[in-house]
PDB file of C-alpha atoms and ligand atoms in Angstrom:
ATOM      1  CA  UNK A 265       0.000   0.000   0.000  1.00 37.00           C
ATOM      2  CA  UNK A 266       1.218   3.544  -1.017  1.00 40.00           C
ATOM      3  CA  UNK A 267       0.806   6.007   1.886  1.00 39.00           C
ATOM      4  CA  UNK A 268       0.558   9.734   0.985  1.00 40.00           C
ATOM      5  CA  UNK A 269       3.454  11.566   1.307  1.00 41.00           C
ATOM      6  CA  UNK A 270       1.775  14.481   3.220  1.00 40.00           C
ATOM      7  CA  UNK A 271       0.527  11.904   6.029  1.00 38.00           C
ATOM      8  CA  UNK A 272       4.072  11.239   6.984  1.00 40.00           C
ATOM      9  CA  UNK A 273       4.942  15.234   7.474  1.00 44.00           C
ATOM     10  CA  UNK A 274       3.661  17.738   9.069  1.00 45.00           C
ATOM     11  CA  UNK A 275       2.698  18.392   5.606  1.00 54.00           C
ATOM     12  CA  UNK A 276      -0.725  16.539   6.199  1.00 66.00           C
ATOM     13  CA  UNK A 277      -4.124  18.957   7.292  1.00 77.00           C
ATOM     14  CA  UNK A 278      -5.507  15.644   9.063  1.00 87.00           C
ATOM     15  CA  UNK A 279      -3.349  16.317  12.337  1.00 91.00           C
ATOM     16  CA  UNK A 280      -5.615  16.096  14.944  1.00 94.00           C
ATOM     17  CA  UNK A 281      -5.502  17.671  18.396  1.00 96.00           C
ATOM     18  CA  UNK A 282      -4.539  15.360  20.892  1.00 95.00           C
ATOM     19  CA  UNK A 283      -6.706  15.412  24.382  1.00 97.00           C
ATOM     20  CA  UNK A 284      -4.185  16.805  26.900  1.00 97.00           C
ATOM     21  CA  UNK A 285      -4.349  20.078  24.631  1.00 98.00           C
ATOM     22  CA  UNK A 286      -8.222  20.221  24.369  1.00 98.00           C
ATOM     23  CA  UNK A 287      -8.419  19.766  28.630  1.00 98.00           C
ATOM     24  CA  UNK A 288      -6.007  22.797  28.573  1.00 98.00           C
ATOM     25  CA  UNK A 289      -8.398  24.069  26.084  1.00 99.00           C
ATOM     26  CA  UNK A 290     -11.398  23.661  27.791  1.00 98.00           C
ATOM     27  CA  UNK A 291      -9.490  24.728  31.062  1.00 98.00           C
ATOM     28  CA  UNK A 292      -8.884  28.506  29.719  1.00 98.00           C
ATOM     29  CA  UNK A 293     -11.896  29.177  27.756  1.00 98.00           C
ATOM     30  CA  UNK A 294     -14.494  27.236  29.745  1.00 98.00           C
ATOM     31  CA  UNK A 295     -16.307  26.169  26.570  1.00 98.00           C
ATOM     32  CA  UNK A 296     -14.940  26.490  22.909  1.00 98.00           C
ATOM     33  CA  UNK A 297     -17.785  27.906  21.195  1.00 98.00           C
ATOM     34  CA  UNK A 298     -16.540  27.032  17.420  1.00 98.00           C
ATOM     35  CA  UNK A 299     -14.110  25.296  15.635  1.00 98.00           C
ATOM     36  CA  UNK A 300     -13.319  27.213  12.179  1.00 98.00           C
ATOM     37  CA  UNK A 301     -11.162  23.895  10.957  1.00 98.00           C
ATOM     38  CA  UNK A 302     -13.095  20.917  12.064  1.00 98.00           C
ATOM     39  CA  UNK A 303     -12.328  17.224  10.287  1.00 96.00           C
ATOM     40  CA  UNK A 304     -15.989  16.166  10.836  1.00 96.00           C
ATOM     41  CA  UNK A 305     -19.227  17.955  11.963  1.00 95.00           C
ATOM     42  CA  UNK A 306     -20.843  14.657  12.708  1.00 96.00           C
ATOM     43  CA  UNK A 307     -17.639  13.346  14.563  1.00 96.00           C
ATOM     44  CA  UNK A 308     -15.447  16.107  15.431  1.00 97.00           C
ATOM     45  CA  UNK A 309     -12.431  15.356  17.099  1.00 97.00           C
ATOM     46  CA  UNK A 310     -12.911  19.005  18.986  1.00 98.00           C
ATOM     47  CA  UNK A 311     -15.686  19.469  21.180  1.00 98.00           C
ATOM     48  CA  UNK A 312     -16.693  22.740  20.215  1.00 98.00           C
ATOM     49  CA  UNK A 313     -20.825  23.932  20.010  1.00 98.00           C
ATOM     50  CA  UNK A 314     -20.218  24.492  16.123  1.00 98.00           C
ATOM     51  CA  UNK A 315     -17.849  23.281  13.319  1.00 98.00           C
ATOM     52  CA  UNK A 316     -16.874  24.532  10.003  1.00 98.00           C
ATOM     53  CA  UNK A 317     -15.246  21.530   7.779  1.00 98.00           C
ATOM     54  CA  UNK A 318     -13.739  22.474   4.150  1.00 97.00           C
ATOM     55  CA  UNK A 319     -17.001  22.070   3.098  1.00 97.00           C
ATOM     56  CA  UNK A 320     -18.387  24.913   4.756  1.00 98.00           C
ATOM     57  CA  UNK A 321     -14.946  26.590   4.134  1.00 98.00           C
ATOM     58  CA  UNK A 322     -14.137  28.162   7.378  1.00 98.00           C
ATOM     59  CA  UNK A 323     -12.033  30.996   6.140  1.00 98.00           C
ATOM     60  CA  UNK A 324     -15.701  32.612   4.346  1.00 98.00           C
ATOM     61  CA  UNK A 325     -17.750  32.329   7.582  1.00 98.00           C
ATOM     62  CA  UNK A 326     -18.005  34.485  10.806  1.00 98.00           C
ATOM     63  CA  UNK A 327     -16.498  33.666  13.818  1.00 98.00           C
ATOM     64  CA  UNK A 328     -18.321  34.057  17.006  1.00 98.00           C
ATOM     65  CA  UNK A 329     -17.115  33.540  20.686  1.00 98.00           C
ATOM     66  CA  UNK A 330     -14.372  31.477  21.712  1.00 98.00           C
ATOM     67  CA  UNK A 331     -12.196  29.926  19.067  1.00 98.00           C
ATOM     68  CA  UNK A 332      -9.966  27.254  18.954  1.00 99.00           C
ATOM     69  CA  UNK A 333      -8.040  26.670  15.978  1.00 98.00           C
ATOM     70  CA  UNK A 334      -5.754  23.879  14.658  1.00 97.00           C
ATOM     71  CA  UNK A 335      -5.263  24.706  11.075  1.00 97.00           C
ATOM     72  CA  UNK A 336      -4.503  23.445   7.854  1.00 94.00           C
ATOM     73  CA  UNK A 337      -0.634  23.729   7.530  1.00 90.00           C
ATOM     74  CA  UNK A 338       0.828  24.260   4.045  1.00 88.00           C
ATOM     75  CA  UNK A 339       0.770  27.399   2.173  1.00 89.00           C
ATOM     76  CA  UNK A 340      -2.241  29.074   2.861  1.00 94.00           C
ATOM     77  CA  UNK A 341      -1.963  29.564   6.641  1.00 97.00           C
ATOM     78  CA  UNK A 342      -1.252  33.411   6.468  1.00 96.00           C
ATOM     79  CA  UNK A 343      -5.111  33.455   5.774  1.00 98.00           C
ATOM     80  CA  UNK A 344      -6.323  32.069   8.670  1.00 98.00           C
ATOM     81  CA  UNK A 345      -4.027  34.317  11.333  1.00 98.00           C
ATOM     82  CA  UNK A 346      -5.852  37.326   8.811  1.00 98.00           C
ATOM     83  CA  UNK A 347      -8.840  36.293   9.095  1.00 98.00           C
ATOM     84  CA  UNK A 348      -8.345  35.250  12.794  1.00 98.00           C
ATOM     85  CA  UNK A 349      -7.040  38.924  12.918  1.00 97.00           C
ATOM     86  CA  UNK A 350      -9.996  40.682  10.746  1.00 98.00           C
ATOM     87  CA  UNK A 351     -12.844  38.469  13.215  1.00 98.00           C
ATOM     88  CA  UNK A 352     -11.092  39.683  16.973  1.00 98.00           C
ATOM     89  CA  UNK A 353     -10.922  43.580  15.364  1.00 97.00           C
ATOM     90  CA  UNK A 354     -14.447  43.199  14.270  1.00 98.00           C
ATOM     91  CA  UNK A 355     -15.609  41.872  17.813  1.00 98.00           C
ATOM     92  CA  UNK A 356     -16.955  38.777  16.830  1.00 98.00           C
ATOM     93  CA  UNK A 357     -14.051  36.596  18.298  1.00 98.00           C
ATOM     94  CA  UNK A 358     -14.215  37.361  22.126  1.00 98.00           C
ATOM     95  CA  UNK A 359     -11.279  35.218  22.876  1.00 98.00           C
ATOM     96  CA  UNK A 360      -9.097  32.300  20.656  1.00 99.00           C
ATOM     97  CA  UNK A 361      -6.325  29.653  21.126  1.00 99.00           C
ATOM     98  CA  UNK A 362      -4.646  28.748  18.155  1.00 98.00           C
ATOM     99  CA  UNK A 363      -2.379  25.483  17.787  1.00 98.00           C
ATOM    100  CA  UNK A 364       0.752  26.381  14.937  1.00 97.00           C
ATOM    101  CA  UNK A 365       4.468  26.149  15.111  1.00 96.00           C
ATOM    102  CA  UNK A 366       7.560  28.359  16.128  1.00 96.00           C
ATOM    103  CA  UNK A 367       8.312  30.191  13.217  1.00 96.00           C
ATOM    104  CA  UNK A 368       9.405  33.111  14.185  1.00 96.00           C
ATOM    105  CA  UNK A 369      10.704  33.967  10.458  1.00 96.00           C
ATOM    106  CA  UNK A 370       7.677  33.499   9.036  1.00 96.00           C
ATOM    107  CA  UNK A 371       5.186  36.764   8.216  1.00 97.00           C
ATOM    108  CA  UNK A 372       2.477  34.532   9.067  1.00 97.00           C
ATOM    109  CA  UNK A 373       4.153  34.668  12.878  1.00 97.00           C
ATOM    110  CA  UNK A 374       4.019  38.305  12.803  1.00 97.00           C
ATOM    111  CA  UNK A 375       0.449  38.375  11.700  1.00 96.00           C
ATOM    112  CA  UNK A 376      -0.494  35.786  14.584  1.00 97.00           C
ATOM    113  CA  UNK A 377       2.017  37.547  17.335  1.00 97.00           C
ATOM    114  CA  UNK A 378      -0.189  40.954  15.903  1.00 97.00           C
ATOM    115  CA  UNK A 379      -3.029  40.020  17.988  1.00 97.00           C
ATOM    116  CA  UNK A 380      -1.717  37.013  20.723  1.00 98.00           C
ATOM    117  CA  UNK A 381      -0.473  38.280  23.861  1.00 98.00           C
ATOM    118  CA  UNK A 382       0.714  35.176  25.353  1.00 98.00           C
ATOM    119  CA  UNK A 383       2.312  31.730  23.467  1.00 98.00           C
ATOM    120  CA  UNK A 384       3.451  28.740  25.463  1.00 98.00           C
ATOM    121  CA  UNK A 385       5.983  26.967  24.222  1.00 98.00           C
ATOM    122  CA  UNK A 386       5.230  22.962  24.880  1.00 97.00           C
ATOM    123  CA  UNK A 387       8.128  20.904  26.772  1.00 96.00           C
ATOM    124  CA  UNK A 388       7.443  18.567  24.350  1.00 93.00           C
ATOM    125  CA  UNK A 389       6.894  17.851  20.833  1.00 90.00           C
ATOM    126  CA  UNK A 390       2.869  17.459  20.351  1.00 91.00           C
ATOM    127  CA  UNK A 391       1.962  13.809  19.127  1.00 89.00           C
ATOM    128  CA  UNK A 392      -1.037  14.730  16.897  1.00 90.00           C
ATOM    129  CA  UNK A 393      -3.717  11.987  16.519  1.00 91.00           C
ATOM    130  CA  UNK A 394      -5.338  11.624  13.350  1.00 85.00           C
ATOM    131  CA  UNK A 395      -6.017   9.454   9.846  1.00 81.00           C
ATOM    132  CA  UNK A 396      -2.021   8.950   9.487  1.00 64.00           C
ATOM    133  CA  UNK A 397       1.017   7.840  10.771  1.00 57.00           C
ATOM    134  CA  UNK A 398       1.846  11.372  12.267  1.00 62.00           C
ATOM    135  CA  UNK A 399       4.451  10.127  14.482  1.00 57.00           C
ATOM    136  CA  UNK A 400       7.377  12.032  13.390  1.00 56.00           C
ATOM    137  CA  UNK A 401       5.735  15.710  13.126  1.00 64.00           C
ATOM    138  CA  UNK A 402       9.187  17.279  12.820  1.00 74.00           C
ATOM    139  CA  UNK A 403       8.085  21.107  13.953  1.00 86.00           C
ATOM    140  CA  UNK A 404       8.551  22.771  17.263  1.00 93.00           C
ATOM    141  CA  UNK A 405       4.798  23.251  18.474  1.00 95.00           C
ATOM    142  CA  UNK A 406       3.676  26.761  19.837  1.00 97.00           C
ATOM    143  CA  UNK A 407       0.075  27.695  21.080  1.00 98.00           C
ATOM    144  CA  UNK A 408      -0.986  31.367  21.258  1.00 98.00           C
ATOM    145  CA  UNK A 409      -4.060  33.328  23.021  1.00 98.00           C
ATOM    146  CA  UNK A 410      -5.779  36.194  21.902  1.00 98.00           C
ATOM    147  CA  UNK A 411      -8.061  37.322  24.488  1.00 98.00           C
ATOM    148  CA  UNK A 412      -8.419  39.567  27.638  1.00 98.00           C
ATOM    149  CA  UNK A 413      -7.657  37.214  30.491  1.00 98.00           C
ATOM    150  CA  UNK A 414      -3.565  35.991  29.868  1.00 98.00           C
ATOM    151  CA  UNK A 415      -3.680  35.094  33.687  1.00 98.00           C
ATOM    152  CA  UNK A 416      -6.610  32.431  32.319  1.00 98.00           C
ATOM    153  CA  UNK A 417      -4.162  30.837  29.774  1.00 98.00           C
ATOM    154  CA  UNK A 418      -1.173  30.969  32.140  1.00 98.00           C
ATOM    155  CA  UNK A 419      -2.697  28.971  34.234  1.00 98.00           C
ATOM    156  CA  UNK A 420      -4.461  26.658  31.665  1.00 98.00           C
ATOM    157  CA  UNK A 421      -1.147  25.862  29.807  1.00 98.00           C
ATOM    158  CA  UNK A 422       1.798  26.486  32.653  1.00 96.00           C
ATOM    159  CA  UNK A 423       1.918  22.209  32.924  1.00 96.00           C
ATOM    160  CA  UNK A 424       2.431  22.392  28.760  1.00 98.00           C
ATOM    161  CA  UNK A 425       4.923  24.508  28.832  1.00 98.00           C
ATOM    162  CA  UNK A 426       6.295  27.809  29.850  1.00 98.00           C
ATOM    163  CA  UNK A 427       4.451  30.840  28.775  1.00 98.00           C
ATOM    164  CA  UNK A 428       5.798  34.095  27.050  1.00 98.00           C
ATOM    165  CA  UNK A 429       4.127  37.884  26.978  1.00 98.00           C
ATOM    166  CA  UNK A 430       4.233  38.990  23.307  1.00 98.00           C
ATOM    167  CA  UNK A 431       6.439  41.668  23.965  1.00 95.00           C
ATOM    168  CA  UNK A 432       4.473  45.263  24.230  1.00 94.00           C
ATOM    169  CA  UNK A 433       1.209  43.417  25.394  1.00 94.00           C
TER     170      UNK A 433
HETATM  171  C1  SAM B 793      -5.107  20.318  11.437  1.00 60.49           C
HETATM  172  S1  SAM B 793      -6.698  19.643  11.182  1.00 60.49           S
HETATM  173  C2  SAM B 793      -7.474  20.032  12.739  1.00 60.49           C
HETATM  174  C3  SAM B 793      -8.705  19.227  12.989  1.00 60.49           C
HETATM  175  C4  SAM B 793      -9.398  19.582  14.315  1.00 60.49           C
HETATM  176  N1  SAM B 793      -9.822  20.962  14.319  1.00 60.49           N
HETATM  177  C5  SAM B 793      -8.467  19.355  15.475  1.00 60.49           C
HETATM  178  O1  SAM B 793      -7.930  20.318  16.027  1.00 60.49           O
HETATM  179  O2  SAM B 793      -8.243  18.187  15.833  1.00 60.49           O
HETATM  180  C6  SAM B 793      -7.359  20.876  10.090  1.00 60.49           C
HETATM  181  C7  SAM B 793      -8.714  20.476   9.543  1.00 60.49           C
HETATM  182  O3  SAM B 793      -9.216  21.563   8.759  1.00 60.49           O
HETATM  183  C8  SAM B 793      -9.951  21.037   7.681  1.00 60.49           C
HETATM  184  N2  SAM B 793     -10.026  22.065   6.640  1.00 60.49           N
HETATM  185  C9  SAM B 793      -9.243  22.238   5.545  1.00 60.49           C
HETATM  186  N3  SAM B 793      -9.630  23.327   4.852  1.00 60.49           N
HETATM  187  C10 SAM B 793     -10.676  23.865   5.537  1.00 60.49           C
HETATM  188  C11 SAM B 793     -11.514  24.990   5.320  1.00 60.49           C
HETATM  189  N4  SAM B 793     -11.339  25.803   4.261  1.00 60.49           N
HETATM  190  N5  SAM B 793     -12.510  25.233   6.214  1.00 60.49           N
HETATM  191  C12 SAM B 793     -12.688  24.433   7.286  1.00 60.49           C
HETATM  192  N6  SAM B 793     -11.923  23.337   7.540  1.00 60.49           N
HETATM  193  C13 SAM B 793     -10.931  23.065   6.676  1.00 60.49           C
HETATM  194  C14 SAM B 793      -9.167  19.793   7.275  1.00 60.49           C
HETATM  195  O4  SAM B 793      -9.987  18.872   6.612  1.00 60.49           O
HETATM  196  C15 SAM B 793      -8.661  19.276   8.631  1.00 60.49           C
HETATM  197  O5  SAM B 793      -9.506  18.276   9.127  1.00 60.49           O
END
């Protein structure tokens, strides 16, 4: 059997998050209100009130509440921090984690570090769950917060790893 080459990188969209992230999830924001980049609406792997799949196409619809986002990686992922970015200015995101990498090159780092105040940076490399062999995700994980309560996330993520203030917020 042939297995994709994108399920054996970090190349693949089908990383899922694993559960110790989602309790420290659930821990910050109390409930996770939508998720904009859900596998499955009937069996989501996040337990979120609503979920946009590619069908829906997240990146087209509005985001209300409390996000948590675990995006596609690849190419496009500069338009999910902007829209992520365009959805908190508007008001209709009240608060959001998002689950990406350290890439501190990248402008798509600058866009997300634009409106996050905090990132933790886990101890350990995340072991994503999911349709493929995802074993050897090669990337250093980082997750950020946009929201009004830091102290919330701190305390949420502090057994992940240690947490950082975006410098100037
Ligand atoms: C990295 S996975 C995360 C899945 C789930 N949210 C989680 O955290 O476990 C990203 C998911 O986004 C879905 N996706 C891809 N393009 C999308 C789009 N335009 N709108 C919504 N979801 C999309 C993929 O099918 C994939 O299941």
């Amino acid at each position: 059997m042939t297995i994709p080459p994108a399920l054996l990188s970090h190349e693949s969209t089908e990383h899922y998050t694993p559960q110790y992230i989602l309790d420290a999830v659930i821990a910050c924001l109390g409930i996770i209100d939508l998720d904009p980049a859900s596998n499955n609406r009937e069996i989501p792997n996040v337990p979120a009130a609503r979920h946009y799949t590619a069908q829906d196409n997240g990146l087209v619809q509005p985001w209300d509440g409390r996000i948590f986002l675990n995006p596609p990686f690849g190419p496009g992922i500069e338009r999910w921090f902007s829209k992520l970015y365009q959805e908190r200015t508007a008001g209709r995101t009240t608060e959001a984690i998002v689950l990406w990498k350290s890439a501190t090159e990248t402008s798509a780092w600058k866009t997300l570090t634009a409106i996050s105040c905090r990132v933790c940076f886990p101890s350990a490399r995340i072991r994503f769950v999911g349709p493929g062999d995802l074993s050897g995700s090669t990337f250093s994980p980082a997750l950020f917060y946009v929201g009004d309560a830091p102290e919330r996330f701190m305390t949420a993520f502090t057994t992940i790893g240690p947490v950082w203030r975006v410098p100037g917020k």
